[in-house]
Short mmCIF file of C-alpha atoms in Angstrom, two decimals:
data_model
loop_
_atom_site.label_atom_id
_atom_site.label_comp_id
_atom_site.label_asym_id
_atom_site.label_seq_id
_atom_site.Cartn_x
_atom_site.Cartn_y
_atom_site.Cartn_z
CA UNK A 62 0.00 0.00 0.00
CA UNK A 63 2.71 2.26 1.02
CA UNK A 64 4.72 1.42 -1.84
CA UNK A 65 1.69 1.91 -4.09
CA UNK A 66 0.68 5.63 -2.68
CA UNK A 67 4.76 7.18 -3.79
CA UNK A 68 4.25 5.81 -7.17
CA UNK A 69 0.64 7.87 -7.11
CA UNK A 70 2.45 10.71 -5.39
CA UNK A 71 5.55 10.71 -7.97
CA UNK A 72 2.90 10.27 -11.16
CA UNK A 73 1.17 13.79 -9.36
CA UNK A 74 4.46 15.31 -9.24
CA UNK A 75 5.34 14.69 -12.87
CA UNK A 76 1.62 15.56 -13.74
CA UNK A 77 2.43 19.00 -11.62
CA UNK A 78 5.37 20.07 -13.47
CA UNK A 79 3.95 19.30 -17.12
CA UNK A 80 0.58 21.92 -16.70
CA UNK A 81 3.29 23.95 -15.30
CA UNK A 82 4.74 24.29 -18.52
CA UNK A 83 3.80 26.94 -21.14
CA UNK A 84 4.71 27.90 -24.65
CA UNK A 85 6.36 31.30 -24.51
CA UNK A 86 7.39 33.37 -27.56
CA UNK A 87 9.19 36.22 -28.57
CA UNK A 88 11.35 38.02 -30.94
CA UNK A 89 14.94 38.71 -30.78
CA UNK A 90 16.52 42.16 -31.90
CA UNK A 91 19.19 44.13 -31.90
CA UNK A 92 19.22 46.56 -29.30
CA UNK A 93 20.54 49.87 -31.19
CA UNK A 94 18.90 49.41 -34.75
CA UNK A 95 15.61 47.04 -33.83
CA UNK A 96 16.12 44.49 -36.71
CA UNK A 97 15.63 41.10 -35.95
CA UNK A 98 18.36 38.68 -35.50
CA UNK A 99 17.79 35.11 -37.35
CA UNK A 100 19.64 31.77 -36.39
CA UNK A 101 20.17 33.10 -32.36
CA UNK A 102 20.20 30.44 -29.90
CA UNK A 103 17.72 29.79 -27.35
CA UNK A 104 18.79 27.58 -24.68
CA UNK A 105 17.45 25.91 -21.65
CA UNK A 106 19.08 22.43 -21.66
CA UNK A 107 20.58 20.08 -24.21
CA UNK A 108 17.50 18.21 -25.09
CA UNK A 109 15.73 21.73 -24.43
CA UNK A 110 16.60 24.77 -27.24
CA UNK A 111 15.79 26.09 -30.34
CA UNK A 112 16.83 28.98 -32.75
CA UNK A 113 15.10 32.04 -33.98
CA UNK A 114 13.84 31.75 -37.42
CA UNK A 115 14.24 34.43 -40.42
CA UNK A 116 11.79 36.75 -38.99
CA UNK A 117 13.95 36.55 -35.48
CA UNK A 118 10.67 34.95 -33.46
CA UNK A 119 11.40 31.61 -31.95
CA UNK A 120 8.97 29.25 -29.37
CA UNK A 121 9.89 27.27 -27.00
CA UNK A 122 7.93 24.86 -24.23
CA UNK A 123 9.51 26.13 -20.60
CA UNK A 124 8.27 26.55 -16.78
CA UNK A 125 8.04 29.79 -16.05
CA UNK A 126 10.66 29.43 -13.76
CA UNK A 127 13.23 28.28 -16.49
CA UNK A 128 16.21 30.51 -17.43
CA UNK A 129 16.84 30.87 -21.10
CA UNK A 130 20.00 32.17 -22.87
CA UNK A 131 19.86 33.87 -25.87
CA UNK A 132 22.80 34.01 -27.85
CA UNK A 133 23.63 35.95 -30.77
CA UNK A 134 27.27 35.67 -32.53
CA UNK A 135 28.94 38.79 -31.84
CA UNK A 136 26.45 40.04 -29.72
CA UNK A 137 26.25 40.40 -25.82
CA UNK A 138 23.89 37.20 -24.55
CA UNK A 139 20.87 37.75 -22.38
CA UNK A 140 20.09 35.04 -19.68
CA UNK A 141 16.29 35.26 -18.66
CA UNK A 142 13.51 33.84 -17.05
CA UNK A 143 10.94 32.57 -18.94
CA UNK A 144 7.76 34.65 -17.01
CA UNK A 145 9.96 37.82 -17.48
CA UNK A 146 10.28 37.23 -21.45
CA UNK A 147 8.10 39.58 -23.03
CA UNK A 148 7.16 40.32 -26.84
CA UNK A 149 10.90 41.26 -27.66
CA UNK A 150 14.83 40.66 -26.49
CA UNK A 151 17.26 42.94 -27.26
CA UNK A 152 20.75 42.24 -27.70
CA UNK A 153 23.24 44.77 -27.78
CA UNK A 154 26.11 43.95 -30.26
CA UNK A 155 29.73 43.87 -29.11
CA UNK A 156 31.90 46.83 -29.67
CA UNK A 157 33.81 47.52 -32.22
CA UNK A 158 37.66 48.37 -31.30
CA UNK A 159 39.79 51.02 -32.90
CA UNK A 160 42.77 49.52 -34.78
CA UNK A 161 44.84 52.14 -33.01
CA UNK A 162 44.13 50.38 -29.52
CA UNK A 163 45.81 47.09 -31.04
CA UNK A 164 49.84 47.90 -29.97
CA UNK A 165 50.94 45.11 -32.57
CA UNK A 166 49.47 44.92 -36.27
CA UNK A 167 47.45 41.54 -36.97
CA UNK A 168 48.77 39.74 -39.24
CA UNK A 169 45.49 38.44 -40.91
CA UNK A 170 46.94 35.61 -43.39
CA UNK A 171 48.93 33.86 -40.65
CA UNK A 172 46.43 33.54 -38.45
CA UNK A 173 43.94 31.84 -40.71
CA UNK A 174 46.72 29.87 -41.92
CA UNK A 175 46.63 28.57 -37.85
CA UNK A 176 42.65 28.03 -38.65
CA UNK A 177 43.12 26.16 -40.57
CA UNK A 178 45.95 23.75 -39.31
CA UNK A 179 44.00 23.71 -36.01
CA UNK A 180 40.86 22.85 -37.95
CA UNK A 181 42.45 20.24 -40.19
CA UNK A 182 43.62 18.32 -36.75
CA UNK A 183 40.56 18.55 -35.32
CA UNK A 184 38.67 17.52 -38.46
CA UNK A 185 41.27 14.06 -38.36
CA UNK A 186 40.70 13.29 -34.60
CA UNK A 187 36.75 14.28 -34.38
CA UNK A 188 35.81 13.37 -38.34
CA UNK A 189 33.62 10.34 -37.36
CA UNK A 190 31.33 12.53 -34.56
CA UNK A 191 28.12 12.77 -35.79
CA UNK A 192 25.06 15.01 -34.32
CA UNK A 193 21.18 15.04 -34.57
CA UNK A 194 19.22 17.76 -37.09
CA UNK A 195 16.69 19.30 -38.08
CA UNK A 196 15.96 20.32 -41.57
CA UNK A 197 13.37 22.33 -43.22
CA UNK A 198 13.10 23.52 -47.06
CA UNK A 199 10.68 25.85 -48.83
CA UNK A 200 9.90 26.87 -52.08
CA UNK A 201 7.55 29.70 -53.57
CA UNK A 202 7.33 30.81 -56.74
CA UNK A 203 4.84 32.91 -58.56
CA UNK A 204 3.13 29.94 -60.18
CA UNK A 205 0.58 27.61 -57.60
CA UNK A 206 3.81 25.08 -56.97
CA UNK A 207 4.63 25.29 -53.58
CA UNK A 208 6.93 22.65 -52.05
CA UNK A 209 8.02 21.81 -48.40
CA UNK A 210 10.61 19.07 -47.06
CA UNK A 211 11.33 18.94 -43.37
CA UNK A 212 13.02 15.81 -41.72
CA UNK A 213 15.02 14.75 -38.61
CA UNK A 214 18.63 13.22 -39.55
CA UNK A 215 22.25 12.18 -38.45
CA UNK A 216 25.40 13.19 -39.85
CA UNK A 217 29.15 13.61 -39.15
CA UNK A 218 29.09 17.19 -37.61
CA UNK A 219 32.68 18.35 -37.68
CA UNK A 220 33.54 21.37 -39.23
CA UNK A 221 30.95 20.96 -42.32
CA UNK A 222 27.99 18.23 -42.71
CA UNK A 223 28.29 14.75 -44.57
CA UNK A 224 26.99 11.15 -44.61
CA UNK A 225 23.49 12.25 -44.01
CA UNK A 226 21.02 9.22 -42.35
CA UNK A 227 16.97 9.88 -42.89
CA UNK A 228 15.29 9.11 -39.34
CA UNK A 229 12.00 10.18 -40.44
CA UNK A 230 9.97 13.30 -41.90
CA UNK A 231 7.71 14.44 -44.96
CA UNK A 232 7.27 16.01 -47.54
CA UNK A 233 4.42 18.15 -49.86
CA UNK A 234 3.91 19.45 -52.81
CA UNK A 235 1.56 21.85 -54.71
CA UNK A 236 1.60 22.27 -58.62
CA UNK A 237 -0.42 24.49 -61.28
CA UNK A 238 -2.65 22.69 -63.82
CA UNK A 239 -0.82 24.30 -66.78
CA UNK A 240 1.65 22.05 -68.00
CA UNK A 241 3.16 24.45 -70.38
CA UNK A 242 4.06 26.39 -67.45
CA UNK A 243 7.75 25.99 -66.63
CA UNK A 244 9.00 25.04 -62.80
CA UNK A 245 11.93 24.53 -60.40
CA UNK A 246 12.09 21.11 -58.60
CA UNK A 247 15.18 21.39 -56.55
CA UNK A 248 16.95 17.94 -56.44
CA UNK A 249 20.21 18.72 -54.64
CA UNK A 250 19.36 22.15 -52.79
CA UNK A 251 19.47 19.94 -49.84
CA UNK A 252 23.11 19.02 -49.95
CA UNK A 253 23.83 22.57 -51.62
CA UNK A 254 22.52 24.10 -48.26
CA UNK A 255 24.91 21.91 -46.05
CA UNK A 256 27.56 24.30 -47.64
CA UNK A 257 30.22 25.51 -44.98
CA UNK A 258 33.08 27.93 -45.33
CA UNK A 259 35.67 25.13 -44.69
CA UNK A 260 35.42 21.79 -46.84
CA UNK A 261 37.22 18.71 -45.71
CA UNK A 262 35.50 16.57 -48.34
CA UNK A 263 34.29 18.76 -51.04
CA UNK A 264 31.90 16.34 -52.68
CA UNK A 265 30.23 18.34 -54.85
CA UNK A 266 31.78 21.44 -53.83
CA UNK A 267 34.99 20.28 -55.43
CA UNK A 268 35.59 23.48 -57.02
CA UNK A 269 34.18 25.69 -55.31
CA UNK A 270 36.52 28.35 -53.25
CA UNK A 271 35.96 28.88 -50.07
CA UNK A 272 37.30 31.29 -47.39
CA UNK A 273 39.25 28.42 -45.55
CA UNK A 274 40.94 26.25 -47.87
CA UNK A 275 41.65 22.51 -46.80
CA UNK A 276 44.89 22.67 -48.85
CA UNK A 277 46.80 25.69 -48.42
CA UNK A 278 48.17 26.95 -50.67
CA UNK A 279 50.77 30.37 -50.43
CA UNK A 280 49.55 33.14 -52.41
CA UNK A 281 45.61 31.44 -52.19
CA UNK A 282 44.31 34.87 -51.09
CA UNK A 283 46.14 36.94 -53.00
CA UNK A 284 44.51 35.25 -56.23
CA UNK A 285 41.22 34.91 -54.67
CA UNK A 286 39.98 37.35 -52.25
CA UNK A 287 39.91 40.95 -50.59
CA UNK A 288 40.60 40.92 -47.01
CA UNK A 289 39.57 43.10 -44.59
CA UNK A 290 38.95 42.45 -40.95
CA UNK A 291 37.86 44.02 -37.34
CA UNK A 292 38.23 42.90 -34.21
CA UNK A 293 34.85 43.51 -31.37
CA UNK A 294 34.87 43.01 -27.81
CA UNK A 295 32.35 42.23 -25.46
CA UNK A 296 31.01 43.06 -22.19
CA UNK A 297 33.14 40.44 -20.61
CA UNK A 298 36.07 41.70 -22.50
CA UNK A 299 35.91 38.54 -24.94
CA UNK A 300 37.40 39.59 -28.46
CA UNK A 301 36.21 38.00 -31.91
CA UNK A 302 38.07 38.81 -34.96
CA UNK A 303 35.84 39.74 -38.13
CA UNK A 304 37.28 38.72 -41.67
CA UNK A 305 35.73 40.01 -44.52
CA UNK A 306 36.39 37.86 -47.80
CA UNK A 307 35.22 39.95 -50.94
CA UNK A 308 36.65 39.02 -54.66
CA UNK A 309 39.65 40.77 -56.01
CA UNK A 310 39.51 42.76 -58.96
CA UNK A 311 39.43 40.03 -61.42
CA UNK A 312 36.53 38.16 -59.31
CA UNK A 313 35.97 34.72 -59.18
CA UNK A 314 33.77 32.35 -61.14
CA UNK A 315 32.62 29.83 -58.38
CA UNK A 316 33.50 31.18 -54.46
CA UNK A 317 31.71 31.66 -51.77
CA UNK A 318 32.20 35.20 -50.26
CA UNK A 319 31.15 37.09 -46.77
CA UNK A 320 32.28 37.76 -43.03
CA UNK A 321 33.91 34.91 -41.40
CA UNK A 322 33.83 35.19 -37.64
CA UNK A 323 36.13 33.34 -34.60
CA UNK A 324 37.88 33.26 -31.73
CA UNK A 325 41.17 34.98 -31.83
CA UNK A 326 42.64 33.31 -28.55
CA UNK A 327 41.11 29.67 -29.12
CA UNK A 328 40.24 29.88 -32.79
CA UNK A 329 37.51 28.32 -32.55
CA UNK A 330 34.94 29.40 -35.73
CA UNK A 331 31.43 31.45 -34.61
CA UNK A 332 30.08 32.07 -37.57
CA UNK A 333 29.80 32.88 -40.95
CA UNK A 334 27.23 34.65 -43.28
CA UNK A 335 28.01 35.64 -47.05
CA UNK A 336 26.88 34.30 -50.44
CA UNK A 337 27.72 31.20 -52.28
CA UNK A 338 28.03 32.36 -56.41
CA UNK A 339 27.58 30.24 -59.07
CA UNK A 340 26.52 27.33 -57.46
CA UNK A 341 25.07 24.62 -59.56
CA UNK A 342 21.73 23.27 -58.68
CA UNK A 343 19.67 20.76 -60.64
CA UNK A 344 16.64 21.55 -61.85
CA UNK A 345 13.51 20.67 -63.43
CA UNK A 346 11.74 22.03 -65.82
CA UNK A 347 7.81 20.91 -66.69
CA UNK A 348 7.18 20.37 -70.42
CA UNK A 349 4.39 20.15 -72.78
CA UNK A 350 5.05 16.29 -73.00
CA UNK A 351 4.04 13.80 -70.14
CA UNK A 352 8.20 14.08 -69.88
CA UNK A 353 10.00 16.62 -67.63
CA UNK A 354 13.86 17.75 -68.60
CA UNK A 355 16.39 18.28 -66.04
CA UNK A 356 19.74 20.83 -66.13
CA UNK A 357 21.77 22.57 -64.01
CA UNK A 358 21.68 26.19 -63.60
CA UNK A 359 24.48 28.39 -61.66
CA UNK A 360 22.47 30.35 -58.66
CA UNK A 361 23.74 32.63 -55.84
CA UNK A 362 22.84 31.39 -52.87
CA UNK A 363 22.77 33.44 -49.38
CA UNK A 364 23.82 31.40 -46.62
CA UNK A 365 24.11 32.10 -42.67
CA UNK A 366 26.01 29.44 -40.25
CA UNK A 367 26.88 29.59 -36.24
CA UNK A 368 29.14 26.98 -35.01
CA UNK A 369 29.45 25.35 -31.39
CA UNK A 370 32.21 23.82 -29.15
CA UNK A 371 30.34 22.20 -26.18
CA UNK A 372 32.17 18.57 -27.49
CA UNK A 373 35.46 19.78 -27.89
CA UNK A 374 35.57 20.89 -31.70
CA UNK A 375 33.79 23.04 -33.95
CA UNK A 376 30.44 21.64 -34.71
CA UNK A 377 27.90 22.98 -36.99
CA UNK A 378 24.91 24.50 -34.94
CA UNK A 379 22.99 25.83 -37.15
CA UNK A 380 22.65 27.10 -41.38
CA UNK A 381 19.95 29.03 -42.73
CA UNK A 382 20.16 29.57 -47.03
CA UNK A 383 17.98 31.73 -49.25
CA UNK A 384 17.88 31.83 -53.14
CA UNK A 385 16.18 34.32 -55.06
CA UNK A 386 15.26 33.44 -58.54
CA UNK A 387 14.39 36.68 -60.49
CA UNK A 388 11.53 36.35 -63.15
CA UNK A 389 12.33 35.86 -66.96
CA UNK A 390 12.17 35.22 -70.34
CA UNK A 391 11.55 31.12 -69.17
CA UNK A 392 11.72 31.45 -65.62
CA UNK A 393 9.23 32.10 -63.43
CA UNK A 394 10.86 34.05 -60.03
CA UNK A 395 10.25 32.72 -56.71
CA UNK A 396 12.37 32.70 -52.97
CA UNK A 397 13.59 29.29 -51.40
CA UNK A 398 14.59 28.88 -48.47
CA UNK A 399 16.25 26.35 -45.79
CA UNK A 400 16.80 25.98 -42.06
CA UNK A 401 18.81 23.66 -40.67
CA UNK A 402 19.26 23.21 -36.66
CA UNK A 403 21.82 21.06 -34.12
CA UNK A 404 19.05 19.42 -32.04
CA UNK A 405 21.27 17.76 -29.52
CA UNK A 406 19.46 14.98 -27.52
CA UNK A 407 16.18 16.04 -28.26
CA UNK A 408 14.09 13.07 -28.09
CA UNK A 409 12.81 12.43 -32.26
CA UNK A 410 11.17 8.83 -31.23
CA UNK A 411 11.78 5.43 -32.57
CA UNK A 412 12.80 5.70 -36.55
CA UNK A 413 14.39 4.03 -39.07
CA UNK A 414 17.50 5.71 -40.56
CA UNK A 415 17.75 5.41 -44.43
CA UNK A 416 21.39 6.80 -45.70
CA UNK A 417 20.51 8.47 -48.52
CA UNK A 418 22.50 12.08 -49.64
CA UNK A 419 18.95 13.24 -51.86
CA UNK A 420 16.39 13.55 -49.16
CA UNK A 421 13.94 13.91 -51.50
CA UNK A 422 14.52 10.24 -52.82
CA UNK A 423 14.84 9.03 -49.35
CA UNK A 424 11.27 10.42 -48.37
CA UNK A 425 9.80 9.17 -51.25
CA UNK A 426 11.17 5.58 -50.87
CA UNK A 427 10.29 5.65 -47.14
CA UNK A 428 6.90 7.35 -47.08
CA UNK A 429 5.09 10.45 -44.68
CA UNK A 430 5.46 10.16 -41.09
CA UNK A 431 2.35 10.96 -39.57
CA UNK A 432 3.45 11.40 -36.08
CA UNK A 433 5.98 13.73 -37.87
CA UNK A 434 3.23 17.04 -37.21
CA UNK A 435 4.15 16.49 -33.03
CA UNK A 436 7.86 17.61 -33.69
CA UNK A 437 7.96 20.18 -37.02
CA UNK A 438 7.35 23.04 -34.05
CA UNK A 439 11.23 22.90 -33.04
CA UNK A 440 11.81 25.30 -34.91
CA UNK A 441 9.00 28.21 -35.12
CA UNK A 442 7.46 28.52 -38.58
CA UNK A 443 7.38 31.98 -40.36
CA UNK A 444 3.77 33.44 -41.49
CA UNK A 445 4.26 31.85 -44.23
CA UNK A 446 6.10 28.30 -43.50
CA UNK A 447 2.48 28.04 -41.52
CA UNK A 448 0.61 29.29 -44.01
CA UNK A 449 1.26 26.88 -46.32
CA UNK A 450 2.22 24.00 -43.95
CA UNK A 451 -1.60 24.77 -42.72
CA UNK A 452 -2.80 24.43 -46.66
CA UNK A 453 -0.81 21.55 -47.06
CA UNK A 454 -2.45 19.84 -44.21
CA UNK A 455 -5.61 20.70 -45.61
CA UNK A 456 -5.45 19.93 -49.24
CA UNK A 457 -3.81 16.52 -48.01
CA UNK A 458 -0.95 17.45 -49.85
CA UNK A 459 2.09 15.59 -47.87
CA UNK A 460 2.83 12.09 -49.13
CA UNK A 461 2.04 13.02 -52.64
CA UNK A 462 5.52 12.57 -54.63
CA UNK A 463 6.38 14.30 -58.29
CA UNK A 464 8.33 12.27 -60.31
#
């Protein structure tokens, strides 16, 4: 009897704490201008974050009494309790230091060169690590096609993203009537938005320059790239270097380009955010026939990455990509989009993993998860990721595969 009334009293307990909880939500800004801040990190516990998404709002499942941390790369983090959230956090960005203040000159080359050797022996110690994700992929265009992938997976997590293993997820699709009308059907934007700024095994990015080569190479930069840099501090007197790699005079045919972010003292990568140009991504177009031709088309692609080091080596967090396609003479313009989210030990249920590198194939060979709609919500939808994940669920488009 005794035994039987702590089991009761431990099931109330439990019970307690879980109508405790509440959804709160808010959106992240910076401080001084008010814009929001995609990709920050909102923490609790390591089965218990999420990020912000491009519109800077993020939701997250917390007790009141819960302490989140907000983190922002290069920007001052905010630890608060979930009751005292509000609509909005502001972060206040670090400050920038005047070069005069730095007594010896950096010398900007050599110390990516050390990057990268300290990378390169991390990458051949920690290689085999692999991490939990989430992904999600949108596509809009001015026509009625809509299309939507999101899925839970494994991969090596080192440095840049590989091997990918399919636990479970779904997809959807919505397409016009019109035959004649031309489309994009994106069947490697997946693996082209696992891009990173450092490639140990290029893949498809063979050659493709990047701001951290994996074989160095003396006058690399020289050919390649405009550097610039700055150096910000924090409140707690923490110093990042900023490296800005933009093309030299004669530009580049296939690089990826932007502000690389790190740690001067540990060197340790943050972040990066910049623009991938000339990528090739495979596409397909609808024609009058029952037949549909495929080619690949060079696109610039915007990409945003944070990095963290809570294993012992740089680990990819988080990447967010956006490609605009402008209208034209054959094309119809549109936006796609993809997020793509370190999800630690967050608990994804019992599934199946399917090794597969084209996650479209691998959702279409292993078929809709219907329990899927209990875990999407990791990472909060935009107005319209809801929108049409909402007319999706309607139309009972998921589960319906294009060939």
């Amino acid at each position: 009897m005794k035994r039987n009334l702590i089991i009761i009293l431990f099931l109330l307990l439990n019970l307690a704490n879980v109508c405790a909880q509440s959804t709160f939500t808010a959106r992240v800004v910076d401080a001084t201008t008010g814009d929001p801040l995609p990709m920050a990190s909102v923490y609790v516990s390591s089965s218990h974050s999420t990020i912000t998404n491009q519109e800077g709002d993020f939701s997250i499942v917390a007790q009141p009494e819960d302490v989140l941390r907000i983190t922002y790369v290069s920007y001052n983090a905010k630890n608060i309790k979930a009751s005292d959230l509000g609509s909005k956090v502001a972060l206040r960005p670090y400050t920038k230091m005047l070069q005069e203040v730095t007594v010896t000159p950096i010398d900007v080359v050599g110390l990516l060169k050390k990057l990268v050797k300290k990378l390169k022996m991390e990458y051949a110690q920690f290689r085999f690590e692999q991490s939990n994700y989430f992904y999600r992929q949108m596509s809009s265009n001015d026509t009625t096609y809509n299309e939507l992938i999101e899925a839970f997976f494994r991969t090596q997590s080192n440095i840049a993203l590989r091997n990918f293993m399919l636990t479970t997820g779904r997809y959807g699709n919505i397409e016009s009537g019109d035959t004649l009308k031309p489309f994009y059907k994106f069947r490697n934007y997946y693996t082209t938005s696992c891009i990173a700024p450092m490639l140990p095994d290029p893949g498809i990015w063979r050659d493709l320059y990047t701001p951290l080569p994996y074989k160095w190479t003396k006058h690399y930069y020289d050919d390649l790239y405009n550097l610039s840099y700055a150096i910000l501090q924090g409140d707690d007197d923490s110093k990042i270097i900023v490296v800005q790699f933009g093309e030299t005079a004669q530009g580049t045919t296939h690089a990826m380009t932007g502000r690389l972010m790190f740690d001067m003292d540990k060197l340790r990568l943050l972040s990066f955010r910049g623009k991938v140009h000339n990528e090739l991504v495979r596409i397909r177009y609808r024609t009058s026939g029952p037949t549909s031709m495929f080619r690949y088309c060079p696109r610039d692609i915007e990409i945003q990455m944070t990095y963290k080091h809570d294993r012992g080596f740089d680990e990819v967090a988080s990447i967010g990509t956006r490609m605009v396609v402008n209208r034209g003479k054959n094309d119809y313009g549109g936006v796609y989009w993809s997020t793509l989210f370190n999800i630690d030990n967050y608990d994804i249920g019992e599934g199946t993993s399917t090794r597969k590198e084209d996650i479209y194939n691998a959702l279409s060979q292993r078929g809709n998860d219907e329990a899927f709609r209990e875990h999407y919500k990791i990472v909060k939808t935009t107005s319209t990721e809801e929108a049409i994940i909402r007319k999706f669920e309607r139309e009972g488009c998921f589960g319906t595969f294009t060939k």
